[in-house]
Coordinates of C-alpha atoms in Angstrom, one line a residue:
Chain A
M647 CA -43.4 216.6 81.4
I648 CA -44.8 213.6 83.2
L649 CA -44.7 214.0 87.0
T650 CA -45.2 210.9 89.1
I651 CA -46.2 211.3 92.8
T652 CA -45.5 208.6 95.3
P653 CA -46.8 209.8 98.7
N654 CA -45.8 206.6 100.5
P655 CA -42.6 205.4 98.8
A656 CA -40.5 202.5 100.2
L657 CA -37.1 201.0 100.0
D658 CA -37.9 197.5 98.6
V659 CA -35.8 194.9 100.4
T660 CA -35.7 191.4 99.0
Y661 CA -34.6 188.4 101.0
H662 CA -33.6 185.5 98.8
L663 CA -33.5 182.1 100.3
A664 CA -34.0 178.5 99.1
D665 CA -37.0 177.9 101.2
V666 CA -38.7 179.2 104.4
R667 CA -39.3 177.1 107.5
W668 CA -42.3 178.8 108.9
G669 CA -42.2 179.5 112.7
E670 CA -38.4 178.9 112.7
V671 CA -35.1 180.7 112.2
N672 CA -34.2 181.2 108.5
R673 CA -30.8 182.3 107.2
V674 CA -31.2 184.7 104.3
T675 CA -28.8 183.9 101.4
E676 CA -28.8 187.3 99.7
V677 CA -30.3 190.7 100.4
T678 CA -31.0 193.1 97.5
E679 CA -32.5 196.6 97.6
T680 CA -34.4 198.8 95.1
A681 CA -36.1 202.1 95.3
G682 CA -39.8 201.3 95.4
G683 CA -43.3 202.6 95.5
K684 CA -45.7 202.4 92.6
G685 CA -45.0 206.0 91.4
V686 CA -41.3 205.4 91.5
N687 CA -41.7 202.3 89.3
V688 CA -43.8 204.3 86.8
A689 CA -41.0 207.0 86.7
R690 CA -38.3 204.4 86.3
V691 CA -40.1 202.7 83.4
L692 CA -40.6 206.1 81.7
H693 CA -37.0 207.0 82.2
Q694 CA -36.0 203.7 80.7
L695 CA -38.2 204.6 77.7
S696 CA -36.4 208.1 77.5
E697 CA -39.6 210.0 78.3
P698 CA -39.3 213.4 80.1
V699 CA -40.3 212.4 83.7
S700 CA -39.8 213.7 87.2
C701 CA -40.7 212.0 90.4
T702 CA -41.9 213.4 93.7
G703 CA -43.5 212.4 97.0
F704 CA -42.4 212.4 100.6
L705 CA -39.0 211.0 101.5
G706 CA -36.9 211.0 104.6
G707 CA -34.2 209.4 106.8
D708 CA -31.5 207.0 105.7
T709 CA -33.8 204.8 103.6
G710 CA -34.8 208.0 101.8
D711 CA -31.1 208.9 101.2
R712 CA -30.4 205.4 99.9
M713 CA -33.4 205.6 97.5
R714 CA -32.2 209.0 96.2
D715 CA -28.8 207.5 95.5
M716 CA -30.4 204.6 93.7
L717 CA -32.5 206.8 91.5
A718 CA -29.5 209.0 90.4
G719 CA -30.1 210.0 86.8
L720 CA -33.8 210.5 87.3
D721 CA -35.2 214.0 87.9
Q722 CA -36.2 213.9 91.6
R723 CA -38.2 216.5 93.4
W724 CA -38.9 214.8 96.7
V725 CA -40.5 216.7 99.6
P726 CA -38.3 216.1 102.6
V727 CA -40.1 214.7 105.7
P728 CA -38.6 214.1 109.2
H729 CA -39.5 210.4 109.5
T730 CA -37.5 207.6 107.9
T731 CA -39.1 206.3 104.7
R732 CA -40.6 202.8 105.2
R733 CA -39.4 199.5 103.7
T734 CA -41.2 196.6 102.1
T735 CA -39.6 193.2 102.7
A736 CA -40.1 190.6 100.0
V737 CA -39.3 187.0 100.9
V738 CA -38.4 185.2 97.7
T739 CA -37.9 181.4 97.5
G740 CA -37.8 179.2 94.4
T741 CA -41.6 178.8 94.5
A742 CA -43.2 181.9 96.1
T743 CA -42.8 185.6 96.8
T744 CA -44.3 186.9 100.1
L745 CA -44.5 190.6 100.6
F746 CA -44.5 192.4 103.9
N747 CA -45.5 196.1 103.5
E748 CA -44.6 198.4 106.4
P749 CA -47.4 201.0 106.8
G750 CA -45.2 204.1 106.7
A751 CA -45.6 207.2 108.9
P752 CA -48.1 210.1 108.8
V753 CA -47.2 213.3 106.9
D754 CA -48.2 216.7 108.2
E755 CA -50.1 219.5 106.4
G756 CA -47.0 221.5 105.6
A757 CA -45.5 218.6 103.6
W758 CA -48.8 218.2 101.6
H759 CA -48.6 221.9 100.9
A760 CA -45.0 221.6 99.8
L761 CA -46.1 218.7 97.5
S762 CA -48.7 220.9 95.8
T763 CA -46.0 223.5 95.3
V764 CA -43.9 220.9 93.4
V765 CA -47.0 220.1 91.3
A766 CA -47.4 223.8 90.6
D767 CA -43.8 224.1 89.5
V768 CA -43.9 221.2 87.1
A769 CA -47.4 220.6 85.9
G770 CA -49.4 222.7 83.5
R771 CA -51.4 222.3 80.3
G772 CA -50.2 219.3 78.3
D773 CA -48.4 217.7 81.3
V774 CA -49.4 214.5 82.9
V775 CA -49.5 213.9 86.7
V776 CA -49.5 210.3 88.0
L777 CA -50.6 209.7 91.6
S778 CA -49.7 206.1 92.5
G779 CA -49.8 203.7 95.4
S780 CA -50.8 203.8 99.0
M781 CA -51.0 206.9 101.1
P782 CA -49.2 207.6 104.4
P783 CA -51.3 206.5 107.4
G784 CA -53.8 209.2 108.4
T785 CA -54.0 210.8 105.0
T786 CA -57.4 212.5 104.6
E787 CA -59.6 212.3 101.5
S788 CA -59.4 216.1 101.3
A789 CA -55.6 216.1 101.1
V790 CA -55.8 213.8 98.1
G791 CA -58.7 215.5 96.5
E792 CA -57.0 218.9 96.8
L793 CA -53.8 217.6 95.2
V794 CA -55.7 216.1 92.3
S795 CA -57.9 219.1 91.7
H796 CA -54.9 221.4 92.0
A797 CA -53.1 219.5 89.2
A798 CA -56.3 219.3 87.1
R799 CA -57.0 223.1 87.5
R800 CA -53.5 223.8 86.2
G801 CA -54.5 221.9 83.0
A802 CA -52.5 218.7 83.6
R803 CA -54.2 215.4 83.0
V804 CA -54.2 213.3 86.2
V805 CA -53.8 209.5 86.3
A806 CA -54.7 208.0 89.6
D807 CA -53.6 204.5 90.6
T808 CA -54.4 204.1 94.2
S809 CA -56.9 202.0 96.2
G810 CA -59.8 202.1 98.6
P811 CA -62.1 205.2 98.9
L812 CA -59.4 207.4 97.5
L813 CA -60.0 206.0 94.0
R814 CA -63.4 207.7 94.1
T815 CA -62.0 210.8 95.7
A816 CA -59.6 211.1 92.8
A817 CA -62.3 210.6 90.3
R818 CA -64.5 213.2 91.9
A819 CA -61.6 215.7 92.2
G820 CA -60.9 215.6 88.4
A821 CA -58.6 212.7 87.6
A822 CA -58.8 212.1 83.9
L823 CA -58.0 208.4 84.2
V824 CA -58.2 206.0 87.2
K825 CA -56.6 202.6 87.1
P826 CA -57.7 200.0 89.6
N827 CA -57.2 196.3 89.4
Q828 CA -60.2 194.1 89.7
E829 CA -60.0 193.7 93.5
E830 CA -59.4 197.4 94.1
L831 CA -62.4 198.3 91.9
R832 CA -64.6 196.0 93.8
E833 CA -63.3 197.3 97.1
A834 CA -63.8 200.9 96.1
T835 CA -67.2 200.6 94.5
G836 CA -68.8 197.5 96.1
E837 CA -69.6 196.2 92.6
A838 CA -68.5 192.7 91.7
D839 CA -69.0 193.3 88.0
V840 CA -66.1 195.1 86.3
V841 CA -68.2 197.2 84.0
A842 CA -70.7 198.2 86.8
G843 CA -67.7 199.1 89.0
A844 CA -66.1 201.2 86.3
Q845 CA -69.4 203.0 85.7
V846 CA -69.4 204.1 89.3
L847 CA -66.1 205.8 88.8
L848 CA -67.2 207.3 85.5
A849 CA -70.3 208.7 87.3
D850 CA -68.0 210.1 90.0
G851 CA -66.3 212.2 87.2
A852 CA -63.4 210.2 85.8
E853 CA -63.1 210.5 82.0
A854 CA -61.8 207.0 81.7
V855 CA -61.4 203.9 83.9
V856 CA -58.8 201.3 83.0
V857 CA -59.1 198.1 84.9
S858 CA -56.1 195.7 84.9
L859 CA -57.2 192.1 84.8
G860 CA -53.9 190.4 85.4
E861 CA -53.2 187.7 82.9
D862 CA -56.4 188.7 81.0
G863 CA -55.0 192.1 80.0
M864 CA -56.9 195.3 80.5
L865 CA -60.3 196.8 80.0
A866 CA -60.9 200.6 79.4
L867 CA -64.2 202.3 79.8
T868 CA -65.1 205.8 78.8
G869 CA -68.3 207.7 78.7
G870 CA -70.8 208.2 81.5
S871 CA -72.9 211.2 82.6
G872 CA -75.7 210.2 80.3
R873 CA -73.4 209.4 77.3
P874 CA -73.1 205.7 76.2
H875 CA -70.2 203.8 77.5
R876 CA -67.4 202.7 75.2
T877 CA -65.0 200.0 76.0
V878 CA -61.6 199.0 74.7
R879 CA -60.1 195.6 75.6
A880 CA -56.6 194.3 75.1
R881 CA -55.2 190.9 76.0
P882 CA -51.6 189.7 76.1
S883 CA -50.4 187.2 73.6
G884 CA -50.1 184.5 76.3
V885 CA -49.2 184.1 79.9
V886 CA -45.8 185.7 80.6
P887 CA -43.8 183.9 83.3
G888 CA -42.0 186.1 85.7
N889 CA -42.6 188.7 88.4
P890 CA -46.0 190.4 88.2
T891 CA -45.0 193.1 90.8
G892 CA -44.7 196.3 88.8
A893 CA -46.7 195.1 85.8
G894 CA -49.6 197.6 86.6
D895 CA -47.0 200.4 87.0
A896 CA -45.6 199.7 83.5
A897 CA -49.2 199.8 82.1
V898 CA -49.6 203.2 83.9
A899 CA -46.3 204.4 82.4
A900 CA -47.6 203.5 78.9
L901 CA -50.9 205.3 79.4
A902 CA -49.1 208.4 80.9
R903 CA -46.8 208.4 77.9
A904 CA -49.7 208.2 75.5
L905 CA -51.6 211.0 77.2
H906 CA -48.5 213.2 77.2
A907 CA -47.8 212.5 73.5
A908 CA -51.4 213.4 72.5
A909 CA -52.3 216.2 74.9
A910 CA -55.0 217.7 72.7
T911 CA -56.6 214.3 71.7
P912 CA -59.7 213.1 73.5
L913 CA -59.0 210.4 76.1
E914 CA -61.2 207.8 74.3
S915 CA -59.1 208.0 71.2
V916 CA -55.8 208.0 73.2
L917 CA -56.9 204.8 75.0
H918 CA -58.1 203.2 71.7
A919 CA -54.6 203.8 70.3
S920 CA -52.6 202.9 73.5
L921 CA -54.3 200.2 75.5
A922 CA -52.6 197.4 73.5
D923 CA -49.3 199.2 74.1
A924 CA -50.0 199.3 77.9
V925 CA -50.7 195.6 77.9
A926 CA -47.5 194.9 75.9
L927 CA -45.4 197.1 78.3
S928 CA -47.0 195.4 81.2
A929 CA -46.0 191.9 79.9
A930 CA -42.4 193.3 79.3
A931 CA -42.4 194.3 83.0
V932 CA -43.5 190.8 84.1
A933 CA -40.5 189.4 82.1
C934 CA -38.1 191.5 84.2
P935 CA -37.2 190.2 87.7
V936 CA -37.1 193.8 89.2
A937 CA -40.2 195.9 89.5
G938 CA -39.8 199.3 87.7
E939 CA -37.9 197.8 84.8
V940 CA -39.1 196.4 81.5
D941 CA -37.6 193.9 79.0
L942 CA -37.4 196.1 75.9
G943 CA -37.0 193.1 73.5
R944 CA -40.1 191.5 75.0
Y945 CA -41.9 194.8 74.7
Q946 CA -41.2 195.0 70.9
R947 CA -42.4 191.4 70.4
E948 CA -45.6 191.9 72.6
R949 CA -46.4 195.1 70.7
A950 CA -46.6 193.1 67.5
A951 CA -48.7 190.4 69.2
V952 CA -51.3 192.4 71.3
A953 CA -54.4 193.7 69.6
A954 CA -57.2 195.9 71.1
T955 CA -60.8 195.4 70.4
T956 CA -63.5 198.0 70.9
G957 CA -67.1 197.6 72.1
Chain B
M544 CA -15.6 194.0 134.2
I545 CA -17.6 191.8 131.9
L546 CA -17.0 192.5 128.2
T547 CA -19.4 191.1 125.7
I548 CA -18.3 190.8 122.0
T549 CA -20.9 190.7 119.3
P550 CA -18.9 190.4 116.0
N551 CA -22.1 190.2 113.9
P552 CA -24.7 192.4 115.6
A553 CA -28.1 193.2 114.1
L554 CA -30.9 195.6 114.3
D555 CA -33.8 193.3 115.2
V556 CA -36.9 194.5 113.3
T557 CA -40.2 192.9 114.2
Y558 CA -43.2 192.9 111.9
H559 CA -46.4 192.4 113.8
L560 CA -49.5 191.2 111.9
A561 CA -52.6 189.2 112.6
D562 CA -51.7 186.4 110.1
V563 CA -49.5 185.8 107.1
R564 CA -50.9 184.9 103.6
W565 CA -48.0 183.0 102.2
G566 CA -47.1 183.9 98.6
E567 CA -49.2 187.1 98.8
V568 CA -49.0 190.8 99.9
N569 CA -49.3 191.3 103.6
R570 CA -49.8 194.6 105.3
V571 CA -47.7 194.9 108.5
T572 CA -49.7 196.3 111.4
E573 CA -46.8 197.5 113.5
V574 CA -43.0 197.6 113.2
T575 CA -40.8 197.6 116.3
E576 CA -37.0 197.7 116.5
T577 CA -34.5 196.6 119.1
A578 CA -30.7 196.5 119.2
G579 CA -29.9 192.8 118.7
G580 CA -27.2 190.2 118.5
K581 CA -26.5 187.6 121.2
G582 CA -23.7 189.5 122.9
V583 CA -25.9 192.6 122.9
N584 CA -28.6 190.7 124.7
V585 CA -26.1 189.3 127.3
A586 CA -24.9 192.9 127.9
R587 CA -28.5 194.2 128.2
V588 CA -29.4 191.6 130.8
L589 CA -26.2 192.2 132.8
H590 CA -26.9 196.0 132.7
Q591 CA -30.5 195.3 133.9
L592 CA -28.9 193.4 136.8
S593 CA -26.6 196.4 137.5
E594 CA -23.5 194.4 136.7
P595 CA -20.4 196.3 135.4
V596 CA -20.6 195.4 131.7
S597 CA -19.3 196.8 128.4
C598 CA -20.2 195.7 124.9
T599 CA -18.1 195.7 121.7
G600 CA -18.1 194.2 118.2
F601 CA -18.3 195.6 114.7
L602 CA -20.9 198.3 114.0
G603 CA -21.6 200.6 111.0
G604 CA -24.0 202.6 109.0
D605 CA -27.4 203.9 109.9
T606 CA -28.6 200.7 111.5
G607 CA -25.4 200.9 113.6
D608 CA -26.2 204.5 114.6
R609 CA -29.7 203.5 115.6
M610 CA -28.5 200.6 117.7
R611 CA -26.0 202.9 119.5
D612 CA -28.9 205.3 120.3
M613 CA -31.0 202.4 121.6
L614 CA -28.3 201.2 123.8
A615 CA -27.7 204.6 125.5
G616 CA -26.8 204.0 129.1
L617 CA -24.7 200.9 128.4
D618 CA -20.9 201.3 128.1
Q619 CA -20.4 200.8 124.3
R620 CA -17.0 200.2 122.7
W621 CA -17.9 199.3 119.2
V622 CA -15.3 199.1 116.4
P623 CA -16.6 201.2 113.5
V624 CA -16.8 199.4 110.2
P625 CA -17.7 200.9 106.7
H626 CA -20.6 198.6 106.0
T627 CA -24.1 199.1 107.3
T628 CA -24.9 196.7 110.2
R629 CA -27.4 194.0 109.2
R630 CA -30.9 193.5 110.3
T631 CA -32.9 190.5 111.4
T632 CA -36.6 190.5 110.5
A633 CA -39.0 188.7 112.7
V634 CA -42.5 188.1 111.4
V635 CA -44.8 187.7 114.5
T636 CA -48.4 186.6 114.2
G637 CA -50.7 185.4 117.0
T638 CA -49.5 181.8 116.5
A639 CA -45.9 181.8 115.2
T640 CA -42.7 183.8 115.0
T641 CA -40.6 183.4 111.9
L642 CA -37.1 184.8 111.8
F643 CA -35.2 186.0 108.8
N644 CA -31.5 186.6 109.6
E645 CA -29.5 188.7 107.1
P646 CA -26.0 187.3 106.7
G647 CA -24.1 190.5 107.5
A648 CA -21.0 191.7 105.7
P649 CA -17.3 190.7 105.9
V650 CA -15.0 192.5 108.2
D651 CA -11.3 193.2 107.3
E652 CA -8.2 192.4 109.3
G653 CA -7.8 195.9 110.5
A654 CA -11.2 195.8 112.3
W655 CA -10.3 192.5 113.9
H656 CA -7.1 194.1 115.1
A657 CA -9.0 197.1 116.5
L658 CA -11.3 194.6 118.3
S659 CA -8.4 192.9 120.0
T660 CA -7.2 196.4 121.2
V661 CA -10.6 196.9 122.8
V662 CA -10.2 193.6 124.5
A663 CA -6.7 194.6 125.7
D664 CA -8.1 197.9 127.0
V665 CA -10.8 196.3 129.1
A666 CA -10.0 192.7 129.9
G667 CA -7.4 191.5 132.4
R668 CA -7.2 189.1 135.4
G669 CA -10.6 188.7 137.0
D670 CA -12.5 190.0 134.0
V671 CA -14.8 188.0 131.9
V672 CA -15.0 188.2 128.1
V673 CA -18.1 186.8 126.4
L674 CA -18.0 186.0 122.7
S675 CA -21.5 185.5 121.3
G676 CA -23.4 184.8 118.2
S677 CA -22.6 184.3 114.5
M678 CA -19.5 185.7 112.9
P679 CA -19.4 188.0 109.9
P680 CA -19.3 186.1 106.6
G681 CA -15.7 185.1 105.7
T682 CA -14.5 185.1 109.3
T683 CA -11.5 182.7 109.6
E684 CA -11.0 180.3 112.5
S685 CA -7.7 182.0 113.1
A686 CA -9.3 185.4 113.7
V687 CA -11.6 183.9 116.3
G688 CA -8.8 181.7 117.8
E689 CA -6.5 184.7 118.2
L690 CA -9.2 186.9 119.8
V691 CA -10.0 184.2 122.4
S692 CA -6.3 183.4 123.2
H693 CA -5.5 187.1 123.4
A694 CA -8.2 187.6 126.1
A695 CA -7.2 184.3 127.9
R696 CA -3.5 185.3 127.9
R697 CA -4.5 188.6 129.6
G698 CA -6.0 186.5 132.4
A699 CA -9.7 187.0 131.5
R700 CA -12.0 184.0 131.5
V701 CA -13.6 183.6 128.2
V702 CA -17.2 182.4 127.6
A703 CA -17.9 181.4 124.0
D704 CA -21.5 181.0 122.8
T705 CA -21.2 180.6 119.1
S706 CA -21.8 177.7 116.6
G707 CA -20.3 175.4 114.0
P708 CA -16.5 174.7 113.9
L709 CA -15.8 177.9 115.8
L710 CA -17.0 176.3 119.1
R711 CA -14.1 174.0 118.9
T712 CA -11.8 176.8 117.8
A713 CA -12.8 178.7 120.9
A714 CA -12.3 175.7 123.1
R715 CA -8.8 175.0 121.6
A716 CA -7.8 178.7 122.0
G717 CA -8.4 178.8 125.7
A718 CA -12.1 179.6 126.3
A719 CA -12.9 178.6 129.9
L720 CA -16.5 177.9 129.2
V721 CA -18.4 177.1 125.9
K722 CA -22.2 177.1 125.8
P723 CA -23.8 175.4 122.8
N724 CA -27.4 174.3 122.7
Q725 CA -28.0 170.6 121.8
E726 CA -28.2 171.1 118.1
E727 CA -25.1 173.3 118.0
L728 CA -23.2 170.7 120.0
R729 CA -24.2 167.9 117.6
E730 CA -23.3 170.1 114.6
A731 CA -19.9 171.1 116.1
T732 CA -18.8 167.6 117.3
G733 CA -20.8 165.1 115.3
E734 CA -21.9 163.5 118.5
A735 CA -25.6 162.9 118.9
D736 CA -25.2 162.2 122.7
V737 CA -24.9 165.4 124.8
V738 CA -22.3 164.0 127.2
A739 CA -20.1 162.6 124.4
G740 CA -20.4 165.9 122.5
A741 CA -19.4 167.9 125.6
Q742 CA -16.4 165.5 126.1
V743 CA -15.1 166.5 122.7
L744 CA -15.1 170.1 123.6
L745 CA -13.5 169.3 127.0
A746 CA -10.8 167.3 125.2
D747 CA -10.3 170.4 122.9
G748 CA -9.3 172.4 126.0
A749 CA -12.5 173.9 127.4
E750 CA -12.6 173.9 131.2
A751 CA -16.4 173.6 131.2
V752 CA -19.1 172.9 128.7
V753 CA -22.7 174.1 129.5
V754 CA -25.3 172.7 127.2
S755 CA -28.7 174.4 127.1
L756 CA -31.5 171.9 126.7
G757 CA -34.5 174.2 126.1
E758 CA -37.4 173.4 128.4
D759 CA -35.3 170.7 130.1
G760 CA -32.9 173.3 131.5
M761 CA -29.1 173.0 131.4
L762 CA -26.3 170.5 131.8
A763 CA -22.7 171.5 132.7
L764 CA -19.7 169.2 132.3
T765 CA -16.2 169.8 133.7
G766 CA -13.1 167.6 133.8
G767 CA -11.4 166.0 130.8
S768 CA -7.8 165.5 129.9
G769 CA -7.7 162.3 131.9
R770 CA -9.7 163.6 134.9
P771 CA -13.1 162.2 135.6
H772 CA -16.0 164.2 134.2
R773 CA -18.3 165.9 136.7
T774 CA -21.8 167.0 135.7
V775 CA -24.2 169.6 137.1
R776 CA -27.8 169.6 136.0
A777 CA -30.6 172.1 136.6
R778 CA -34.2 172.1 135.4
P779 CA -36.8 174.9 135.4
S780 CA -39.8 174.5 137.7
G781 CA -42.0 174.0 134.7
V782 CA -42.6 175.2 131.1
V783 CA -42.5 179.0 131.0
P784 CA -44.8 180.3 128.2
G785 CA -43.3 183.2 126.2
N786 CA -40.5 184.1 123.8
P787 CA -37.6 181.7 123.9
T788 CA -35.4 184.1 121.9
G789 CA -32.7 185.4 124.2
A790 CA -33.2 182.7 126.9
G791 CA -29.7 181.3 126.1
D792 CA -28.3 184.8 126.3
A793 CA -29.8 185.3 129.8
A794 CA -28.2 182.0 130.9
V795 CA -24.8 183.2 129.6
A796 CA -25.3 186.5 131.4
A797 CA -25.9 184.6 134.7
L798 CA -22.8 182.4 134.1
A799 CA -20.6 185.4 133.2
R800 CA -21.8 187.2 136.4
A801 CA -21.0 184.2 138.5
L802 CA -17.5 183.9 136.9
H803 CA -16.9 187.5 137.5
A804 CA -18.0 187.4 141.1
A805 CA -15.8 184.4 141.9
A806 CA -12.7 185.1 139.8
A807 CA -10.4 183.0 142.0
T808 CA -12.8 180.1 142.4
P809 CA -12.4 176.9 140.3
L810 CA -14.9 176.8 137.4
E811 CA -16.5 173.6 138.6
S812 CA -17.4 175.2 141.9
V813 CA -18.7 178.3 140.2
L814 CA -21.0 176.2 138.0
H815 CA -22.2 174.1 140.9
A816 CA -23.3 177.3 142.6
S817 CA -24.6 179.1 139.6
L818 CA -26.2 176.7 137.1
A819 CA -29.6 176.9 138.9
D820 CA -29.3 180.7 138.7
A821 CA -28.7 180.5 135.0
V822 CA -31.8 178.4 134.4
A823 CA -33.9 180.7 136.6
L824 CA -32.6 183.8 134.7
S825 CA -33.2 182.0 131.4
A826 CA -36.9 181.3 132.4
A827 CA -37.2 185.0 133.4
A828 CA -36.0 185.9 129.9
V829 CA -38.7 183.6 128.3
A830 CA -41.3 185.4 130.4
C831 CA -40.3 188.8 128.7
P832 CA -41.5 189.5 125.2
V833 CA -38.3 191.2 124.2
A834 CA -35.0 189.4 123.8
G835 CA -32.3 190.9 126.0
E836 CA -34.6 191.7 128.9
V837 CA -35.7 189.6 131.9
D838 CA -38.7 189.6 134.2
L839 CA -37.1 190.3 137.6
G840 CA -40.1 189.1 139.6
R841 CA -40.2 185.8 137.6
Y842 CA -36.4 185.5 138.2
Q843 CA -36.9 185.7 142.0
R844 CA -39.6 183.1 141.9
E845 CA -37.6 180.8 139.7
R846 CA -34.5 181.1 141.8
A847 CA -36.5 179.7 144.7
A848 CA -37.9 176.9 142.6
V849 CA -34.9 175.6 140.5
A850 CA -32.5 173.2 142.1
A851 CA -29.2 171.8 140.7
T852 CA -28.1 168.2 141.1
T853 CA -24.6 166.9 140.6
G854 CA -23.4 163.7 139.1

């Protein structure tokens, strides 16, 4: 089973309009809504690929109810919280997408405890736990660290795709794989160089670091703790026009699927075999207008075109 | 009794952030919510002034529930509808406010009928009915015309503050007073000149037209149908810094209060006596950061400073 955890999910609201007059009144032409949050996107992609996946996190209020309805068909194990789940508002014109992310509300200790119970119910040896996205305001490093180490102790491999100091917390707590983008890596480690930044996370304890490089594909690093570093690099066949939101989540879905399919295989070998697949699925997500969905035809074509090189 | 009708109310959501990076991801610092819609603002100002006021319109879903809670203390006579009431999203930085207005959802004939029953329950001779703001998508001119003539036939004086062709519909259906701003007047009548535009609405059947001119105050016209036009003009004492959203609604509240207090007095005399008051209350609304509220101290000072001139 793959369990995705979204501690700070959101109802993604999109305002479509021809253009925006800044500082003025704008009439929105159309409003669309999707269940959002990075872990939700990962779960939706895995569900689309018919993988055994379950999603959890903290959910509440009427936006939470709406998200639960929208995710019907997916195995959902949300921890109920008293506050109303936040929204994100995307303002989409013909030329630009501007995102406004509400911060969300704090979550108490009892809810974090309930979340670790969900993890205990679902995750054991051979399972994969994906922790994605931002945390509720006020989340402590120890809450995140305990959740990661709890899953790791149960034998699950943990993939962490979050940002800030929590990336290092997850690496130290036993995450097998951490996946920052370039900016998140720099922010978390203070290193401008990608390899140097990834080495910090390896030294923290991560078995592997996969850095998403946008249109340049992905770079995976393994090794550390005295062992020589190995890298795998994969590039998309070209620039895919579309919506980059959710591309990183599709890559995480591909990596989680590969880890789940090869539970006994060393991570380095899994990455060698799957990084090109992650880049292909990521491109297939860009080709889809909605985050959390992939264009399966595009995915097949990209799979044939993307190659990985090792170093 | 003053009854305000808001056919297309909204939960006004405000995103506060230091600045906006256009085309990028922005983290919202704080989210605040108020019950909105122009008729709701009018009712809130009248309630603050301890006037006997009731509000109605179409309300539904969880945003509707939240608005009802926020308006506790106000006499509310909403017609329930199956759709969720829309939102507006205001993005407020230190230097600019950008509004995104969702369109709302259509309302069926049964709901319009229920609304006219509310009007029949509340409004009779001596009462004032205020129809404010945008209409739900798909609203016909006949629905608006029937509502206005229904209230007028019952002896209530109707104030219409809407836009587009419906301004003329309201004037033709028996609205005593219509209150466009300059742009709305031009849009509705095709006349660039304020007096010429107002004359169109007087010829349509309105007893009075009050045009809000922003920082230049307000101009009222009466007469028409062969009678000579009379004007009343009032200007604020100076430019009031603040939030102009809701300033027009405060002016409408002042005019509705004056009409209600002098039910047997000709409209021309009421306007002569009350236009300066409307400009003062409007300035007191600008001085308040939240639409639908007025700064009572500012109101007292402006009352002493604003004078009306007749022509």
